[in-house]
PDB file of C-alpha atoms and ligand atoms in Angstrom:
ATOM      1  CA  MET A  79     -20.679  16.252-119.044  1.00 55.00           C
ATOM      2  CA  PRO A  80     -21.403  12.861-117.703  1.00 70.00           C
ATOM      3  CA  LEU A  81     -24.745  11.575-117.969  1.00 91.00           C
ATOM      4  CA  ASP A  82     -26.351  14.333-118.880  1.00 94.00           C
ATOM      5  CA  ALA A  83     -26.596  12.867-122.550  1.00 94.00           C
ATOM      6  CA  LEU A  84     -28.570   9.819-121.123  1.00 96.00           C
ATOM      7  CA  LEU A  85     -30.440  12.771-119.151  1.00 97.00           C
ATOM      8  CA  ALA A  86     -31.318  14.980-122.122  1.00 96.00           C
ATOM      9  CA  GLU A  87     -32.682  11.564-123.483  1.00 95.00           C
ATOM     10  CA  ILE A  88     -35.441  11.411-120.796  1.00 96.00           C
ATOM     11  CA  PRO A  89     -38.431  13.050-120.243  1.00 95.00           C
ATOM     12  CA  PRO A  90     -38.506  14.954-117.090  1.00 93.00           C
ATOM     13  CA  GLY A  91     -40.392  13.014-114.400  1.00 95.00           C
ATOM     14  CA  HIS A  92     -40.186   9.971-116.138  1.00 97.00           C
ATOM     15  CA  PRO A  93     -39.464   6.979-113.715  1.00 96.00           C
ATOM     16  CA  ASP A  94     -36.405   6.386-115.594  1.00 97.00           C
ATOM     17  CA  GLU A  95     -34.752   9.603-114.426  1.00 97.00           C
ATOM     18  CA  ALA A  96     -34.736   9.429-110.711  1.00 97.00           C
ATOM     19  CA  LEU A  97     -33.005   5.972-111.857  1.00 97.00           C
ATOM     20  CA  ALA A  98     -30.498   7.647-113.930  1.00 97.00           C
ATOM     21  CA  ARG A  99     -29.883  10.329-110.927  1.00 96.00           C
ATOM     22  CA  GLN A 100     -28.749   7.450-108.436  1.00 97.00           C
ATOM     23  CA  ILE A 101     -26.130   6.218-111.210  1.00 97.00           C
ATOM     24  CA  GLN A 102     -22.505   7.507-109.818  1.00 96.00           C
ATOM     25  CA  SER A 103     -21.117   8.320-113.457  1.00 96.00           C
ATOM     26  CA  ASP A 104     -17.349   7.540-112.270  1.00 96.00           C
ATOM     27  CA  GLN A 105     -18.095   4.015-111.341  1.00 96.00           C
ATOM     28  CA  LEU A 106     -19.505   2.934-114.647  1.00 97.00           C
ATOM     29  CA  PRO A 107     -18.988  -0.434-115.929  1.00 98.00           C
ATOM     30  CA  ALA A 108     -16.695   0.193-119.119  1.00 98.00           C
ATOM     31  CA  HIS A 109     -17.851  -3.013-120.688  1.00 98.00           C
ATOM     32  CA  VAL A 110     -21.481  -4.469-120.144  1.00 98.00           C
ATOM     33  CA  ALA A 111     -22.367  -8.036-122.232  1.00 98.00           C
ATOM     34  CA  ILE A 112     -26.112  -9.414-122.054  1.00 99.00           C
ATOM     35  CA  ILE A 113     -27.509 -12.174-122.711  1.00 98.00           C
ATOM     36  CA  MET A 114     -30.727 -12.021-124.169  1.00 98.00           C
ATOM     37  CA  ASP A 115     -32.934 -14.614-122.939  1.00 98.00           C
ATOM     38  CA  GLY A 116     -36.402 -15.175-123.003  1.00 98.00           C
ATOM     39  CA  ASN A 117     -37.905 -14.446-126.466  1.00 98.00           C
ATOM     40  CA  GLY A 118     -39.704 -17.829-126.706  1.00 98.00           C
ATOM     41  CA  ARG A 119     -41.596 -17.699-123.586  1.00 98.00           C
ATOM     42  CA  TRP A 120     -41.859 -13.787-123.929  1.00 98.00           C
ATOM     43  CA  ALA A 121     -44.391 -15.097-127.190  1.00 98.00           C
ATOM     44  CA  ALA A 122     -45.450 -18.266-126.052  1.00 98.00           C
ATOM     45  CA  GLU A 123     -47.045 -16.213-122.597  1.00 98.00           C
ATOM     46  CA  ARG A 124     -49.175 -13.862-125.930  1.00 98.00           C
ATOM     47  CA  ARG A 125     -49.688 -17.002-127.396  1.00 98.00           C
ATOM     48  CA  LEU A 126     -48.000 -16.073-130.547  1.00 98.00           C
ATOM     49  CA  PRO A 127     -45.036 -17.907-132.636  1.00 97.00           C
ATOM     50  CA  ARG A 128     -41.393 -17.513-131.435  1.00 97.00           C
ATOM     51  CA  VAL A 129     -40.493 -15.604-133.985  1.00 98.00           C
ATOM     52  CA  GLU A 130     -42.809 -12.813-132.799  1.00 98.00           C
ATOM     53  CA  GLY A 131     -40.794 -12.579-129.488  1.00 98.00           C
ATOM     54  CA  HIS A 132     -37.265 -12.131-131.560  1.00 98.00           C
ATOM     55  CA  ARG A 133     -39.102  -9.105-133.920  1.00 98.00           C
ATOM     56  CA  ASN A 134     -39.699  -7.702-130.311  1.00 98.00           C
ATOM     57  CA  GLY A 135     -36.360  -8.285-129.043  1.00 98.00           C
ATOM     58  CA  VAL A 136     -35.335  -6.110-132.069  1.00 98.00           C
ATOM     59  CA  GLU A 137     -36.891  -3.003-130.639  1.00 98.00           C
ATOM     60  CA  ALA A 138     -35.141  -4.149-127.304  1.00 98.00           C
ATOM     61  CA  VAL A 139     -31.830  -4.071-128.761  1.00 98.00           C
ATOM     62  CA  ARG A 140     -32.422  -1.162-130.525  1.00 98.00           C
ATOM     63  CA  GLN A 141     -33.185   0.952-127.428  1.00 98.00           C
ATOM     64  CA  THR A 142     -30.640  -0.837-125.441  1.00 98.00           C
ATOM     65  CA  VAL A 143     -28.262   0.474-127.697  1.00 98.00           C
ATOM     66  CA  GLU A 144     -29.165   3.808-127.264  1.00 97.00           C
ATOM     67  CA  ALA A 145     -29.329   4.252-123.765  1.00 98.00           C
ATOM     68  CA  ALA A 146     -25.833   2.553-123.516  1.00 98.00           C
ATOM     69  CA  THR A 147     -24.553   4.787-125.611  1.00 98.00           C
ATOM     70  CA  ALA A 148     -26.221   7.417-124.215  1.00 97.00           C
ATOM     71  CA  LEU A 149     -24.526   6.881-120.860  1.00 97.00           C
ATOM     72  CA  GLY A 150     -21.337   6.192-121.953  1.00 97.00           C
ATOM     73  CA  LEU A 151     -20.303   3.053-121.776  1.00 98.00           C
ATOM     74  CA  GLN A 152     -16.763   2.080-123.831  1.00 98.00           C
ATOM     75  CA  VAL A 153     -18.145  -1.224-124.693  1.00 98.00           C
ATOM     76  CA  LEU A 154     -21.458  -3.042-124.955  1.00 99.00           C
ATOM     77  CA  THR A 155     -21.861  -6.898-125.955  1.00 99.00           C
ATOM     78  CA  LEU A 156     -25.216  -8.657-127.110  1.00 99.00           C
ATOM     79  CA  TYR A 157     -25.382 -12.365-127.538  1.00 98.00           C
ATOM     80  CA  ALA A 158     -27.729 -12.520-130.927  1.00 98.00           C
ATOM     81  CA  PHE A 159     -26.967 -15.984-132.226  1.00 98.00           C
ATOM     82  CA  SER A 160     -24.502 -18.948-130.520  1.00 98.00           C
ATOM     83  CA  VAL A 161     -22.922 -21.491-132.103  1.00 98.00           C
ATOM     84  CA  GLU A 162     -25.853 -24.234-130.758  1.00 98.00           C
ATOM     85  CA  ASN A 163     -28.363 -22.380-132.045  1.00 98.00           C
ATOM     86  CA  TRP A 164     -28.415 -23.764-135.581  1.00 98.00           C
ATOM     87  CA  LYS A 165     -29.979 -26.853-133.777  1.00 98.00           C
ATOM     88  CA  ARG A 166     -32.918 -24.479-133.937  1.00 97.00           C
ATOM     89  CA  PRO A 167     -36.159 -25.645-136.790  1.00 97.00           C
ATOM     90  CA  ALA A 168     -34.621 -23.843-139.967  1.00 98.00           C
ATOM     91  CA  GLY A 169     -38.002 -21.445-139.735  1.00 97.00           C
ATOM     92  CA  GLU A 170     -36.758 -19.747-137.140  1.00 98.00           C
ATOM     93  CA  ILE A 171     -33.031 -19.496-138.091  1.00 98.00           C
ATOM     94  CA  GLY A 172     -34.166 -17.912-141.385  1.00 98.00           C
ATOM     95  CA  ALA A 173     -36.561 -15.279-139.546  1.00 98.00           C
ATOM     96  CA  LEU A 174     -33.383 -14.724-136.935  1.00 98.00           C
ATOM     97  CA  MET A 175     -31.131 -13.664-139.721  1.00 98.00           C
ATOM     98  CA  MET A 176     -33.931 -11.813-141.454  1.00 98.00           C
ATOM     99  CA  LEU A 177     -34.248  -9.585-138.423  1.00 98.00           C
ATOM    100  CA  LEU A 178     -30.725  -9.153-138.648  1.00 98.00           C
ATOM    101  CA  LYS A 179     -30.510  -8.181-142.040  1.00 98.00           C
ATOM    102  CA  ARG A 180     -33.601  -5.256-141.369  1.00 98.00           C
ATOM    103  CA  TYR A 181     -32.403  -4.205-138.095  1.00 98.00           C
ATOM    104  CA  LEU A 182     -28.420  -3.208-139.715  1.00 98.00           C
ATOM    105  CA  ARG A 183     -29.829  -1.610-142.957  1.00 98.00           C
ATOM    106  CA  SER A 184     -32.543   0.312-140.397  1.00 98.00           C
ATOM    107  CA  GLU A 185     -30.115   0.690-137.622  1.00 98.00           C
ATOM    108  CA  LEU A 186     -26.855   2.192-139.520  1.00 98.00           C
ATOM    109  CA  LYS A 187     -27.723   5.798-139.668  1.00 98.00           C
ATOM    110  CA  THR A 188     -28.687   5.585-135.956  1.00 98.00           C
ATOM    111  CA  LEU A 189     -25.112   4.167-135.043  1.00 98.00           C
ATOM    112  CA  LEU A 190     -22.926   6.786-137.350  1.00 98.00           C
ATOM    113  CA  LYS A 191     -25.266   9.570-136.007  1.00 98.00           C
ATOM    114  CA  ASN A 192     -24.265   8.116-132.139  1.00 98.00           C
ATOM    115  CA  ASP A 193     -20.235   7.848-133.421  1.00 98.00           C
ATOM    116  CA  ILE A 194     -21.031   3.933-132.693  1.00 98.00           C
ATOM    117  CA  ARG A 195     -18.137   1.811-133.690  1.00 98.00           C
ATOM    118  CA  PHE A 196     -20.323  -1.919-134.538  1.00 98.00           C
ATOM    119  CA  ARG A 197     -18.182  -5.088-134.674  1.00 98.00           C
ATOM    120  CA  VAL A 198     -18.892  -8.833-134.815  1.00 98.00           C
ATOM    121  CA  ILE A 199     -17.577 -11.509-132.900  1.00 98.00           C
ATOM    122  CA  GLY A 200     -17.952 -14.844-133.559  1.00 98.00           C
ATOM    123  CA  ARG A 201     -17.427 -17.057-136.819  1.00 98.00           C
ATOM    124  CA  PRO A 202     -19.309 -14.668-139.153  1.00 98.00           C
ATOM    125  CA  GLU A 203     -17.637 -16.835-142.570  1.00 98.00           C
ATOM    126  CA  GLY A 204     -20.643 -19.633-141.485  1.00 98.00           C
ATOM    127  CA  LEU A 205     -23.359 -16.928-141.642  1.00 98.00           C
ATOM    128  CA  PRO A 206     -25.299 -16.535-144.872  1.00 98.00           C
ATOM    129  CA  PRO A 207     -23.195 -14.567-147.495  1.00 98.00           C
ATOM    130  CA  ASP A 208     -26.313 -11.773-147.681  1.00 98.00           C
ATOM    131  CA  VAL A 209     -26.048 -11.148-144.003  1.00 98.00           C
ATOM    132  CA  GLN A 210     -22.524 -11.333-144.059  1.00 98.00           C
ATOM    133  CA  GLU A 211     -22.627  -8.475-146.843  1.00 98.00           C
ATOM    134  CA  GLU A 212     -25.001  -6.511-144.036  1.00 98.00           C
ATOM    135  CA  LEU A 213     -22.495  -6.931-141.395  1.00 98.00           C
ATOM    136  CA  THR A 214     -19.625  -6.092-143.468  1.00 98.00           C
ATOM    137  CA  THR A 215     -21.447  -2.791-144.278  1.00 98.00           C
ATOM    138  CA  ALA A 216     -21.643  -1.318-141.002  1.00 98.00           C
ATOM    139  CA  ILE A 217     -18.732  -2.736-139.967  1.00 98.00           C
ATOM    140  CA  ASP A 218     -16.966  -0.920-142.728  1.00 98.00           C
ATOM    141  CA  ARG A 219     -19.171   2.436-142.252  1.00 98.00           C
ATOM    142  CA  THR A 220     -18.579   2.549-138.558  1.00 98.00           C
ATOM    143  CA  ALA A 221     -14.793   1.571-138.759  1.00 98.00           C
ATOM    144  CA  GLY A 222     -13.800   5.392-138.612  1.00 98.00           C
ATOM    145  CA  ASN A 223     -15.990   6.141-135.387  1.00 98.00           C
ATOM    146  CA  HIS A 224     -14.898   6.713-132.145  1.00 98.00           C
ATOM    147  CA  GLY A 225     -17.885   6.391-129.839  1.00 98.00           C
ATOM    148  CA  MET A 226     -19.234   3.289-128.051  1.00 98.00           C
ATOM    149  CA  ILE A 227     -18.133  -0.437-129.055  1.00 98.00           C
ATOM    150  CA  PHE A 228     -21.317  -2.096-129.842  1.00 98.00           C
ATOM    151  CA  ASN A 229     -20.330  -5.753-130.161  1.00 98.00           C
ATOM    152  CA  LEU A 230     -22.918  -8.454-131.442  1.00 98.00           C
ATOM    153  CA  ALA A 231     -21.920 -12.038-130.956  1.00 98.00           C
ATOM    154  CA  LEU A 232     -22.779 -14.034-133.605  1.00 98.00           C
ATOM    155  CA  ASN A 233     -22.126 -17.740-134.562  1.00 98.00           C
ATOM    156  CA  TYR A 234     -20.416 -17.295-131.580  1.00 98.00           C
ATOM    157  CA  GLY A 235     -19.432 -19.505-128.772  1.00 98.00           C
ATOM    158  CA  GLY A 236     -16.769 -19.333-125.985  1.00 98.00           C
ATOM    159  CA  ARG A 237     -15.738 -22.471-126.530  1.00 98.00           C
ATOM    160  CA  THR A 238     -14.609 -21.673-130.306  1.00 98.00           C
ATOM    161  CA  GLU A 239     -13.087 -18.548-129.595  1.00 98.00           C
ATOM    162  CA  ILE A 240     -10.570 -19.802-127.230  1.00 98.00           C
ATOM    163  CA  VAL A 241     -10.129 -22.376-129.896  1.00 98.00           C
ATOM    164  CA  ASP A 242      -9.566 -19.967-132.565  1.00 98.00           C
ATOM    165  CA  ALA A 243      -7.213 -17.849-130.518  1.00 98.00           C
ATOM    166  CA  ALA A 244      -4.943 -21.173-129.761  1.00 98.00           C
ATOM    167  CA  ARG A 245      -5.125 -21.684-133.731  1.00 98.00           C
ATOM    168  CA  ARG A 246      -4.023 -18.077-133.902  1.00 98.00           C
ATOM    169  CA  ALA A 247      -1.170 -17.700-131.607  1.00 98.00           C
ATOM    170  CA  ILE A 248      -0.131 -21.371-133.354  1.00 97.00           C
ATOM    171  CA  GLU A 249      -0.217 -19.606-136.917  1.00 98.00           C
ATOM    172  CA  GLN A 250       1.740 -16.530-135.649  1.00 97.00           C
ATOM    173  CA  GLY A 251       4.878 -19.259-134.172  1.00 98.00           C
ATOM    174  CA  VAL A 252       4.042 -17.620-130.553  1.00 97.00           C
ATOM    175  CA  ALA A 253       6.824 -19.338-128.724  1.00 97.00           C
ATOM    176  CA  PRO A 254       5.036 -21.360-125.486  1.00 97.00           C
ATOM    177  CA  ALA A 255       7.101 -18.778-123.071  1.00 97.00           C
ATOM    178  CA  ASP A 256       5.685 -16.102-125.024  1.00 97.00           C
ATOM    179  CA  LEU A 257       2.122 -17.207-124.278  1.00 97.00           C
ATOM    180  CA  ASP A 258       0.927 -15.430-121.030  1.00 98.00           C
ATOM    181  CA  GLU A 259      -2.639 -14.503-120.138  1.00 98.00           C
ATOM    182  CA  GLU A 260      -2.115 -11.303-121.671  1.00 98.00           C
ATOM    183  CA  ARG A 261      -0.659 -12.028-125.123  1.00 98.00           C
ATOM    184  CA  PHE A 262      -3.484 -14.754-124.949  1.00 98.00           C
ATOM    185  CA  ALA A 263      -6.260 -12.231-125.105  1.00 98.00           C
ATOM    186  CA  SER A 264      -5.057 -10.369-127.542  1.00 98.00           C
ATOM    187  CA  LEU A 265      -5.635 -13.406-129.933  1.00 98.00           C
ATOM    188  CA  LEU A 266      -9.161 -13.573-128.703  1.00 98.00           C
ATOM    189  CA  TYR A 267     -12.161 -11.194-130.542  1.00 98.00           C
ATOM    190  CA  THR A 268     -12.107  -8.615-127.824  1.00 98.00           C
ATOM    191  CA  ALA A 269      -8.635  -7.881-128.247  1.00 98.00           C
ATOM    192  CA  GLY A 270      -7.660  -4.460-127.031  1.00 98.00           C
ATOM    193  CA  GLN A 271     -11.367  -4.098-125.299  1.00 98.00           C
ATOM    194  CA  PRO A 272     -11.633  -4.262-121.941  1.00 98.00           C
ATOM    195  CA  ASP A 273     -13.281  -7.603-120.126  1.00 98.00           C
ATOM    196  CA  PRO A 274     -17.151  -7.070-119.407  1.00 98.00           C
ATOM    197  CA  ASP A 275     -17.182  -5.783-116.203  1.00 97.00           C
ATOM    198  CA  LEU A 276     -21.070  -6.507-115.775  1.00 98.00           C
ATOM    199  CA  LEU A 277     -23.027  -9.770-116.951  1.00 98.00           C
ATOM    200  CA  ILE A 278     -26.843  -9.552-117.210  1.00 98.00           C
ATOM    201  CA  ARG A 279     -29.018 -12.317-118.606  1.00 98.00           C
ATOM    202  CA  THR A 280     -32.608 -11.713-118.997  1.00 98.00           C
ATOM    203  CA  SER A 281     -35.257 -14.270-118.458  1.00 98.00           C
ATOM    204  CA  GLY A 282     -34.308 -15.443-114.634  1.00 98.00           C
ATOM    205  CA  GLU A 283     -31.758 -18.037-116.277  1.00 97.00           C
ATOM    206  CA  VAL A 284     -28.522 -18.658-114.085  1.00 97.00           C
ATOM    207  CA  ARG A 285     -26.435 -19.580-116.593  1.00 96.00           C
ATOM    208  CA  VAL A 286     -23.367 -18.425-118.157  1.00 97.00           C
ATOM    209  CA  SER A 287     -24.324 -20.490-121.787  1.00 97.00           C
ATOM    210  CA  ASN A 288     -21.060 -20.489-123.196  1.00 98.00           C
ATOM    211  CA  PHE A 289     -20.809 -16.654-123.580  1.00 98.00           C
ATOM    212  CA  LEU A 290     -17.231 -14.874-123.028  1.00 98.00           C
ATOM    213  CA  LEU A 291     -15.682 -17.455-120.935  1.00 98.00           C
ATOM    214  CA  TRP A 292     -12.426 -16.051-121.121  1.00 98.00           C
ATOM    215  CA  GLN A 293     -13.987 -12.380-120.382  1.00 98.00           C
ATOM    216  CA  ILE A 294     -15.810 -12.702-117.732  1.00 98.00           C
ATOM    217  CA  ALA A 295     -13.007 -14.264-115.128  1.00 97.00           C
ATOM    218  CA  TYR A 296     -13.890 -11.564-112.558  1.00 97.00           C
ATOM    219  CA  ALA A 297     -17.163 -10.023-114.447  1.00 97.00           C
ATOM    220  CA  GLU A 298     -20.497  -9.540-111.921  1.00 97.00           C
ATOM    221  CA  ILE A 299     -23.379 -11.362-112.917  1.00 98.00           C
ATOM    222  CA  TYR A 300     -26.968  -9.569-112.939  1.00 98.00           C
ATOM    223  CA  VAL A 301     -29.931 -11.596-113.742  1.00 98.00           C
ATOM    224  CA  THR A 302     -33.037 -10.086-114.263  1.00 98.00           C
ATOM    225  CA  GLU A 303     -36.405 -12.082-114.528  1.00 98.00           C
ATOM    226  CA  THR A 304     -37.686  -9.736-117.180  1.00 98.00           C
ATOM    227  CA  TYR A 305     -37.538 -11.572-120.910  1.00 98.00           C
ATOM    228  CA  TRP A 306     -35.920 -10.012-123.389  1.00 98.00           C
ATOM    229  CA  PRO A 307     -38.245  -8.037-125.673  1.00 98.00           C
ATOM    230  CA  ASP A 308     -39.610  -6.017-122.485  1.00 98.00           C
ATOM    231  CA  PHE A 309     -35.831  -4.709-121.740  1.00 98.00           C
ATOM    232  CA  ARG A 310     -35.632  -1.164-121.674  1.00 98.00           C
ATOM    233  CA  ARG A 311     -33.554   1.460-120.330  1.00 98.00           C
ATOM    234  CA  GLN A 312     -34.744   1.347-116.827  1.00 98.00           C
ATOM    235  CA  HIS A 313     -33.663  -2.490-116.648  1.00 98.00           C
ATOM    236  CA  LEU A 314     -30.530  -1.340-117.792  1.00 98.00           C
ATOM    237  CA  LEU A 315     -30.037   1.390-115.006  1.00 98.00           C
ATOM    238  CA  GLU A 316     -31.820  -1.346-112.377  1.00 98.00           C
ATOM    239  CA  ALA A 317     -28.767  -3.603-113.704  1.00 98.00           C
ATOM    240  CA  ILE A 318     -26.176  -0.922-113.248  1.00 98.00           C
ATOM    241  CA  LEU A 319     -27.362   0.348-109.868  1.00 98.00           C
ATOM    242  CA  ALA A 320     -26.970  -3.178-108.645  1.00 98.00           C
ATOM    243  CA  PHE A 321     -23.604  -3.357-109.681  1.00 98.00           C
ATOM    244  CA  GLN A 322     -22.493  -0.170-108.581  1.00 97.00           C
ATOM    245  CA  LYS A 323     -23.105  -1.797-105.245  1.00 96.00           C
ATOM    246  CA  ARG A 324     -21.414  -4.608-105.330  1.00 93.00           C
ATOM    247  CA  GLU A 325     -17.783  -4.959-103.796  1.00 80.00           C
ATOM    248  CA  ARG A 326     -15.598  -6.171-106.118  1.00 75.00           C
ATOM    249  CA  ARG A 327     -12.328  -8.446-104.905  1.00 76.00           C
ATOM    250  CA  TYR A 328     -10.707  -9.465-107.766  1.00 80.00           C
ATOM    251  CA  GLY A 329      -9.783 -12.516-105.472  1.00 81.00           C
ATOM    252  CA  GLY A 330      -8.759 -10.412-103.008  1.00 84.00           C
ATOM    253  CA  VAL A 331     -10.469 -10.079 -98.965  1.00 80.00           C
ATOM    254  CA  THR A 332     -13.307  -8.128 -98.313  1.00 75.00           C
ATOM    255  CA  PRO A 333     -12.920  -5.004 -96.275  1.00 70.00           C
ATOM    256  CA  VAL A 334     -14.643  -5.159 -93.004  1.00 72.00           C
ATOM    257  CA  ALA A 335     -15.858  -2.093 -91.463  1.00 66.00           C
ATOM    258  CA  GLY A 336     -13.923  -0.959 -88.496  1.00 61.00           C
ATOM    259  CA  ALA A 337     -11.708  -3.726 -88.282  1.00 62.00           C
ATOM    260  CA  ALA A 338      -7.787  -2.763 -87.764  1.00 57.00           C
ATOM    261  CA  ALA A 339      -5.814  -2.286 -91.225  1.00 51.00           C
ATOM    262  CA  GLU A 340      -3.099  -4.298 -89.977  1.00 51.00           C
ATOM    263  CA  VAL A 341      -3.067  -7.339 -87.630  1.00 47.00           C
ATOM    264  CA  SER A 342       0.089  -7.089 -85.509  1.00 40.00           C
TER     265      SER A 342
HETATM  266  C1  LIG B1349     -33.008 -15.914-126.583  1.00 93.23           C
HETATM  267  O1  LIG B1349     -34.454 -16.392-126.611  1.00 93.23           O
HETATM  268  C2  LIG B1349     -32.803 -15.234-127.855  1.00 93.23           C
HETATM  269  C3  LIG B1349     -32.283 -15.437-128.988  1.00 93.23           C
HETATM  270  C4  LIG B1349     -31.554 -16.459-129.461  1.00 93.23           C
HETATM  271  C5  LIG B1349     -31.551 -14.141-130.427  1.00 93.23           C
HETATM  272  C6  LIG B1349     -31.867 -12.502-129.987  1.00 93.23           C
HETATM  273  C7  LIG B1349     -32.602 -12.134-131.014  1.00 93.23           C
HETATM  274  C8  LIG B1349     -33.209 -11.020-131.167  1.00 93.23           C
HETATM  275  C9  LIG B1349     -33.248 -10.400-129.746  1.00 93.23           C
HETATM  276  C10 LIG B1349     -33.362 -10.502-132.582  1.00 93.23           C
HETATM  277  C11 LIG B1349     -32.355 -10.269-133.168  1.00 93.23           C
HETATM  278  C12 LIG B1349     -31.189  -9.623-133.387  1.00 93.23           C
HETATM  279  C13 LIG B1349     -31.096  -8.376-133.677  1.00 93.23           C
HETATM  280  C14 LIG B1349     -29.416  -8.245-133.015  1.00 93.23           C
HETATM  281  C15 LIG B1349     -31.634  -7.775-134.433  1.00 93.23           C
HETATM  282  P1  LIG B1349     -35.121 -17.392-126.666  1.00 93.23           P
HETATM  283  O2  LIG B1349     -35.764 -18.003-128.123  1.00 93.23           O
HETATM  284  O3  LIG B1349     -33.758 -18.968-126.294  1.00 93.23           O
HETATM  285  O4  LIG B1349     -36.061 -17.817-125.560  1.00 93.23           O
HETATM  286  P2  LIG B1349     -36.811 -18.781-124.867  1.00 93.23           P
HETATM  287  O5  LIG B1349     -35.891 -19.670-123.966  1.00 93.23           O
HETATM  288  O6  LIG B1349     -38.057 -18.241-123.886  1.00 93.23           O
HETATM  289  O7  LIG B1349     -37.064 -19.902-125.895  1.00 93.23           O
END
């Protein structure tokens, strides 16, 4: 039953219940992508080291994955580490890798229980070998699941992805005349998945930051002031409700209420 799984997780009377009941289950975005931002500012506001922001961000990841799967999304993509993030101090990178490994180890049971298919988008071969091992285990163990696809973008760049797709087209000997949008999309990291309908960015920044450049062509963008470590089911539901109020046009015209259907 649509939304039953979500409502079953919300204690009766909890403020999220009213939000959940407003969601139209037949108009859910198929794919939600999130730029998780604001971990550093969350920590700075508390006079804590940046790493504490990331540590608390892991709990937000955990709860968002659970809410997204209960909601019945087909795909959830989280931007965890970009190709540009290697410019950060070595200690911060090391802490992020350690948190990622720990998360995968501790959450694998939950991913399996929820029938989630875990995937990585990006260039995982550029990550430390011990992290790659943990990722491969999670990908392989969940490969036979049939529920939500959970993509984690790691060592990811939108332009890098497009370059990798172009390289693949050349390697596969694709003839120029055969290379249309559909074929090109099949060479991206997200091959076979619906494009994001909704792109959420936390912490108030209004930038795309080299994320899913090809795939967000028609995505609705929703920015919340909430810092990522504070992001919870409530914020995901609010973003989806805002999405459901928007008119998607895909380059067509805006329907005007009361206007004649045809102009003679
Ligand atoms: C952006 O905040 C956040 C990141 C670059 C990393 C996201 C990582 C996590 C949420 C934790 C680990 C992830 C998983 C999947 C277990 P920022 O540091 O750029 O914040 P700022 O803009 O406030 O400085």
